[in-house]
Backbone as JSON Lines, residues from 0, in Angstrom:
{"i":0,"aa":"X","n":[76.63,89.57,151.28],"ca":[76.4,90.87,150.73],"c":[77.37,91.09,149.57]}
{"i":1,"aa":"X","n":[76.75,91.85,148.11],"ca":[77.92,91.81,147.82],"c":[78.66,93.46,147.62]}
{"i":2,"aa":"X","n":[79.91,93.12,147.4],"ca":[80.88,94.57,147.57],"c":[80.4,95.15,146.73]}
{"i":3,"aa":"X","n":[80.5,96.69,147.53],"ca":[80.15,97.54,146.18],"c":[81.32,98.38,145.31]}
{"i":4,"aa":"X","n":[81.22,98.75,144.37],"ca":[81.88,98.92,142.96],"c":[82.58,100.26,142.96]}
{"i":5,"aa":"X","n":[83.66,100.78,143.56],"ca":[83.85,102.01,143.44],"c":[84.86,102.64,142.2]}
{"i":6,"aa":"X","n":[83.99,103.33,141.68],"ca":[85.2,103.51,139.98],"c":[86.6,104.09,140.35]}
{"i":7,"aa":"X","n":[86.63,104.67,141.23],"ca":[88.18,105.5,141.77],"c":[89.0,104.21,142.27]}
{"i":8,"aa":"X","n":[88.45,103.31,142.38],"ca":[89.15,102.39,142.87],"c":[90.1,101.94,142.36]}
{"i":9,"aa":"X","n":[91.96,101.11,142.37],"ca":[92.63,101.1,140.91],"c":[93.17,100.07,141.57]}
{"i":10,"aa":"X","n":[93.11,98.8,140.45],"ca":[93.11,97.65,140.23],"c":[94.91,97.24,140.4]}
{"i":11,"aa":"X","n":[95.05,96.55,141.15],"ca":[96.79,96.1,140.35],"c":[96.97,94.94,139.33]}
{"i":12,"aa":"X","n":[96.02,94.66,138.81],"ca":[95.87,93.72,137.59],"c":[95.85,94.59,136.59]}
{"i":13,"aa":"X","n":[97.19,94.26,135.57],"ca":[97.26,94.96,134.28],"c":[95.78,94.79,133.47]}
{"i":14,"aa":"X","n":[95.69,95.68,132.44],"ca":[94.35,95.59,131.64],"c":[95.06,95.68,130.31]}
{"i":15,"aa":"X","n":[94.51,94.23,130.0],"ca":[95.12,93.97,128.24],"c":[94.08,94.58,127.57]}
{"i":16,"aa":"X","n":[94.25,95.04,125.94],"ca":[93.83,95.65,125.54],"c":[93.41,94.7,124.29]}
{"i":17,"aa":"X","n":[92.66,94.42,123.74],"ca":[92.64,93.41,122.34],"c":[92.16,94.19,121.59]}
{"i":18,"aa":"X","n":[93.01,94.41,119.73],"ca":[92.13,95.14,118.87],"c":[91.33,94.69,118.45]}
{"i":19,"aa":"X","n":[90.65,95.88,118.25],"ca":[88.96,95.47,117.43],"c":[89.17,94.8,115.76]}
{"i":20,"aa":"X","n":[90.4,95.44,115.01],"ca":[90.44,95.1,113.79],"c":[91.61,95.35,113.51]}
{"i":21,"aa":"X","n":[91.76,93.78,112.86],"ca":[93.06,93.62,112.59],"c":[93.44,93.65,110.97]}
{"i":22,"aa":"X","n":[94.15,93.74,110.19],"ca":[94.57,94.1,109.11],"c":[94.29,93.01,108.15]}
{"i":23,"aa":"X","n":[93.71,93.64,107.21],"ca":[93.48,93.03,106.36],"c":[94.36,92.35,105.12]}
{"i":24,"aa":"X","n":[95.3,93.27,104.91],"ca":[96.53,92.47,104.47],"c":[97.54,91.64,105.52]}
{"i":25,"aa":"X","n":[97.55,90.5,105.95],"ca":[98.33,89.64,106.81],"c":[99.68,89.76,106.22]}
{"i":26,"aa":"X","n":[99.75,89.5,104.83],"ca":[101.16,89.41,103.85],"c":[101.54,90.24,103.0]}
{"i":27,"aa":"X","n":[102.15,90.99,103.75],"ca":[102.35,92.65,102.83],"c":[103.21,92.15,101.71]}
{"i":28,"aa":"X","n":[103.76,91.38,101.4],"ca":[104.16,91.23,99.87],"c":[103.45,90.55,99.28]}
{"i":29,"aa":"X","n":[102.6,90.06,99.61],"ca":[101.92,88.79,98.53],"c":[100.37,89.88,98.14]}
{"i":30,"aa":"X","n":[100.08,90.91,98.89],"ca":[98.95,91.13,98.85],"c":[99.58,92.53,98.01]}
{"i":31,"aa":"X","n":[99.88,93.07,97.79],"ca":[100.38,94.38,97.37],"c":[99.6,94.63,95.85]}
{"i":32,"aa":"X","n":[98.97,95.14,95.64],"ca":[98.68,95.82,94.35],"c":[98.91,97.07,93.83]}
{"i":33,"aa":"X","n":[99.35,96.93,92.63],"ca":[99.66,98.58,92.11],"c":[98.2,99.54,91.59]}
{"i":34,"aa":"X","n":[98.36,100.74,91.82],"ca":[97.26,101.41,91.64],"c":[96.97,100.92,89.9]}
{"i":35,"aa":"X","n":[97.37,100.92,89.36],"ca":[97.28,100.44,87.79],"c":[96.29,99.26,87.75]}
{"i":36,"aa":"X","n":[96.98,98.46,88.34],"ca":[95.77,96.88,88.9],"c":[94.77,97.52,89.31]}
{"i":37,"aa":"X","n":[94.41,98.25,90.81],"ca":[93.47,98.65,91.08],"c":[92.26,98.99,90.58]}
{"i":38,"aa":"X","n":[92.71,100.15,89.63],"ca":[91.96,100.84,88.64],"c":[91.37,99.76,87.55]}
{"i":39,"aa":"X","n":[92.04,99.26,87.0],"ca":[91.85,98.18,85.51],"c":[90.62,97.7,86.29]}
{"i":40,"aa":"X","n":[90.83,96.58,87.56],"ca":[89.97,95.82,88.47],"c":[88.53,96.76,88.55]}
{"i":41,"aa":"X","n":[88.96,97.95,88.58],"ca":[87.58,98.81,89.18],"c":[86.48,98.99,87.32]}
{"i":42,"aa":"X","n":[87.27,99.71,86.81],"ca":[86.92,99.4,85.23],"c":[86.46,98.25,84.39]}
{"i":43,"aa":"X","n":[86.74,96.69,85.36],"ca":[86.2,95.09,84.8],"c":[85.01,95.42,85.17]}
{"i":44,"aa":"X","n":[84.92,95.8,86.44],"ca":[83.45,95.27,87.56],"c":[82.73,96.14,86.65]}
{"i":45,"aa":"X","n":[82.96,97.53,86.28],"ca":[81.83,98.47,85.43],"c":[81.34,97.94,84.15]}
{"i":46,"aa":"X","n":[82.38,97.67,83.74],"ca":[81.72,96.9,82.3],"c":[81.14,95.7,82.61]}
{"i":47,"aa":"X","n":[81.48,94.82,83.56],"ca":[80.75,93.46,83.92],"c":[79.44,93.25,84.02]}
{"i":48,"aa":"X","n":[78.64,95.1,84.83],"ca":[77.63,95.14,85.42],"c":[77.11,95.67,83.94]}
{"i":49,"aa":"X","n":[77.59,96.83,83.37],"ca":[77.04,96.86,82.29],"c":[76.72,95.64,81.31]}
{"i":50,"aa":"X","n":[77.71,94.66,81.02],"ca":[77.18,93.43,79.94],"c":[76.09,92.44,80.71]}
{"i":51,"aa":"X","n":[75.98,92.6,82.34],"ca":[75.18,91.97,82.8],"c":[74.16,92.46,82.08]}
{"i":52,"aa":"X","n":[73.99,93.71,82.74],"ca":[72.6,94.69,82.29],"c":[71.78,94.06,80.63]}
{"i":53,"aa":"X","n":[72.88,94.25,79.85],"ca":[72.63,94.15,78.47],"c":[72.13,92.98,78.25]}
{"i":54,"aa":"X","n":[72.92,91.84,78.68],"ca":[71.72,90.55,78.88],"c":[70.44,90.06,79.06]}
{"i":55,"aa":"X","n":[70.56,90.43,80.49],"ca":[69.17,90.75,80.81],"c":[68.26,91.31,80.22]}
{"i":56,"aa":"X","n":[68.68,92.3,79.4],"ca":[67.56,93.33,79.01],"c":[67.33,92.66,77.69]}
{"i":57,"aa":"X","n":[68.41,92.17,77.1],"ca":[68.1,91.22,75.93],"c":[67.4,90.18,75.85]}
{"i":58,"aa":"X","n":[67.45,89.61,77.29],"ca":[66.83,88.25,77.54],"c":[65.42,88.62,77.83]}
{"i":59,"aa":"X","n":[64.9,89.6,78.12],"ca":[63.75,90.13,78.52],"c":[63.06,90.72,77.13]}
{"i":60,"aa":"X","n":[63.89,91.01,76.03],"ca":[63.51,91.49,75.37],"c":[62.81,90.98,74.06]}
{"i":61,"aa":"X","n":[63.59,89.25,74.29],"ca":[63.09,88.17,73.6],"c":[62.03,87.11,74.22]}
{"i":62,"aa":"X","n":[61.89,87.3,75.26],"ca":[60.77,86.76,75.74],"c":[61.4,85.48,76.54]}
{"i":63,"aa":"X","n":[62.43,85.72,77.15],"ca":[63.22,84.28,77.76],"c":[62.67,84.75,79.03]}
{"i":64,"aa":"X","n":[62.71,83.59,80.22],"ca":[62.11,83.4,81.4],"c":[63.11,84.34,82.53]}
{"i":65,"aa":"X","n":[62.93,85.35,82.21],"ca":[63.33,86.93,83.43],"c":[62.57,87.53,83.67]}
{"i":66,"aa":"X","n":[62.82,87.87,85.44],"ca":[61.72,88.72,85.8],"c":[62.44,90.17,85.8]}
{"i":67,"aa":"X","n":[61.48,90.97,85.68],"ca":[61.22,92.4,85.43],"c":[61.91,93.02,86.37]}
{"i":68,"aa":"X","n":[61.74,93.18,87.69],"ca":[62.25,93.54,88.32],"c":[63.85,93.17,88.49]}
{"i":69,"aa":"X","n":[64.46,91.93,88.09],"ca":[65.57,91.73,88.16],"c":[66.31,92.24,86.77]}
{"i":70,"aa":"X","n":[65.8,92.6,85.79],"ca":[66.13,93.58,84.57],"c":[66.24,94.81,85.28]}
{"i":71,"aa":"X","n":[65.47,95.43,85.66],"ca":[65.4,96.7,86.56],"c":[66.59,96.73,87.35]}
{"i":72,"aa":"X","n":[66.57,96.24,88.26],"ca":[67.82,96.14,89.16],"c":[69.23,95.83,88.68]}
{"i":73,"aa":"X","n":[69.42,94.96,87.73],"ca":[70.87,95.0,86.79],"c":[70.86,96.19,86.36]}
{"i":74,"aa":"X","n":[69.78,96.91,85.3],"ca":[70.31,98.26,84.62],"c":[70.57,99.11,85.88]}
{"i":75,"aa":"X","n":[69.77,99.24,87.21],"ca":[69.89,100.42,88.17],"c":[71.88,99.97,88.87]}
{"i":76,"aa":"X","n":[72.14,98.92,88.57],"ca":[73.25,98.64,89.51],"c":[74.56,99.33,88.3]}
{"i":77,"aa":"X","n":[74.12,98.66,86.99],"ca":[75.05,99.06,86.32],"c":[75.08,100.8,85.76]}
{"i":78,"aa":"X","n":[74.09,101.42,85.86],"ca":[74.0,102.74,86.07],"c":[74.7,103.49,87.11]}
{"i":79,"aa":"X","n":[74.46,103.2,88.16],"ca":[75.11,104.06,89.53],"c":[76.61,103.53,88.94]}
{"i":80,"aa":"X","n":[77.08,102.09,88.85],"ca":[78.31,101.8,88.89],"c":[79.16,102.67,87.94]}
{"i":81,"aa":"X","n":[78.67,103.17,86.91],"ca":[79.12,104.12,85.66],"c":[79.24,105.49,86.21]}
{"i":82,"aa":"X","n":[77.83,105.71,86.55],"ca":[77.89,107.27,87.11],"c":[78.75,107.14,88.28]}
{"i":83,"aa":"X","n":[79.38,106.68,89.31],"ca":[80.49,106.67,90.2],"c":[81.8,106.42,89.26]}
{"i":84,"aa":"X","n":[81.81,105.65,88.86],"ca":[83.15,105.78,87.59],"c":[83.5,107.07,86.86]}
{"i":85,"aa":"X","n":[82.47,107.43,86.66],"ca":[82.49,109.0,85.56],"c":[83.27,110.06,86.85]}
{"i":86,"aa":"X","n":[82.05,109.69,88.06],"ca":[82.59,110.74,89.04],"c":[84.18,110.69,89.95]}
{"i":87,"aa":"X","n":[84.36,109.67,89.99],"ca":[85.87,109.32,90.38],"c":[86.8,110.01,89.83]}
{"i":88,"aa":"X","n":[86.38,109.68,88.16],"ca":[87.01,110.57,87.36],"c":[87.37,111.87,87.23]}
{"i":89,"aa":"X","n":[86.09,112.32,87.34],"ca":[86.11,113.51,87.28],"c":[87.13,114.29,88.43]}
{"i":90,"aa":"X","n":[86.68,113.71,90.01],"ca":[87.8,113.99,90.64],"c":[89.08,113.95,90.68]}
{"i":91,"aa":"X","n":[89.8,112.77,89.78],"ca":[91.22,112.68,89.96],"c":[91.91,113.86,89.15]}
{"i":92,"aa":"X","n":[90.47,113.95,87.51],"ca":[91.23,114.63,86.96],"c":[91.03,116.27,87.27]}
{"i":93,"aa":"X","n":[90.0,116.55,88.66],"ca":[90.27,117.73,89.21],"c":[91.45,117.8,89.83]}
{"i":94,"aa":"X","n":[91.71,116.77,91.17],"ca":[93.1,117.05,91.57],"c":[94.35,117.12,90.72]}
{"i":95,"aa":"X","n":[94.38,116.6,89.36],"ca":[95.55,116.67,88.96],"c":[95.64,117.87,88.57]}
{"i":96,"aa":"X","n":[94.79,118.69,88.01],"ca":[94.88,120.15,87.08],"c":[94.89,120.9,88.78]}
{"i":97,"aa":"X","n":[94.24,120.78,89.61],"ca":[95.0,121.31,90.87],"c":[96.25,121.67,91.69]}
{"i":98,"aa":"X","n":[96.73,120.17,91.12],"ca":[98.49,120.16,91.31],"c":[99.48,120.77,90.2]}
{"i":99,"aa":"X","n":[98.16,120.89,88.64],"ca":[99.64,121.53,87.9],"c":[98.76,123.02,88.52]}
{"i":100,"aa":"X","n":[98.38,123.43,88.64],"ca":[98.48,124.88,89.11],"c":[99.04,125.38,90.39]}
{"i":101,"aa":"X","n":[99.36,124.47,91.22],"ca":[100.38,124.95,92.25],"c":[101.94,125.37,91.69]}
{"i":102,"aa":"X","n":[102.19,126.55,92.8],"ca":[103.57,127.09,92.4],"c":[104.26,126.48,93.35]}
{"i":103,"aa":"X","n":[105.74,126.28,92.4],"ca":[106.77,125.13,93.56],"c":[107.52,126.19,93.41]}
C-alpha cells in the first residue's frame, strides 16, 4: 500500500533551494559598461537598421534579386527602432527638466 501524503507533515531533511537565474554578469569588472557606451551601442543598432533598410530598398529599387516582403520588414524594423529612440528620448529629457524643477 502506499503511504499517504500529509502536507502538515515536517520533514527533517533540509530543503535546498536552487536559483532560477543566475547573473548575467559573472565578472563584474570585465563586464562593466558606462552608460555613455551603452547609449552610443543603442544609437549603432538604429542607424544599422536604418542603412539596412536603405539597402534593401535600393536593391529593390534597381531590380536586384529581393523579396518584397523582406524590404517591408527592414523598413518596419528600422522604423519602430527610431520611433523607440525618439521616445527614450523624449523621456530622459522629461526626467531631466523634472529634476531641474525640483526644490533642494
Amino acid at each position: 500500500m502506499i503511504n499517504s501524503v500529509n502536507p502538515f507533515q515536517l520533514t527533517n531533511q533540509p530543503v535546498q533551494i536552487q536559483p532560477k537565474f543566475t547573473s548575467i554578469n559573472t565578472n563584474q569588472t570585465d563586464s562593466k559598461t558606462s552608460f555613455g557606451e551603452t547609449l552610443k551601442q543603442a544609437i549603432d543598432n538604429v542607424n544599422k537598421a536604418q542603412l539596412d533598410s536603405d539597402k534593401m530598398t535600393e536593391a529593390l529599387a534597381t531590380g536586384k534579386n529581393v523579396e518584397l516582403h523582406d524590404v517591408m520588414i527592414a523598413s518596419q524594423k528600422s522604423s519602430i527602432t527610431l520611433l523607440t529612440a525618439v521616445e527614450v528620448r523624449n523621456k530622459a529629457i522629461e526626467a531631466y527638466q523634472e529634476m531641474m524643477r525640483m526644490q533642494v
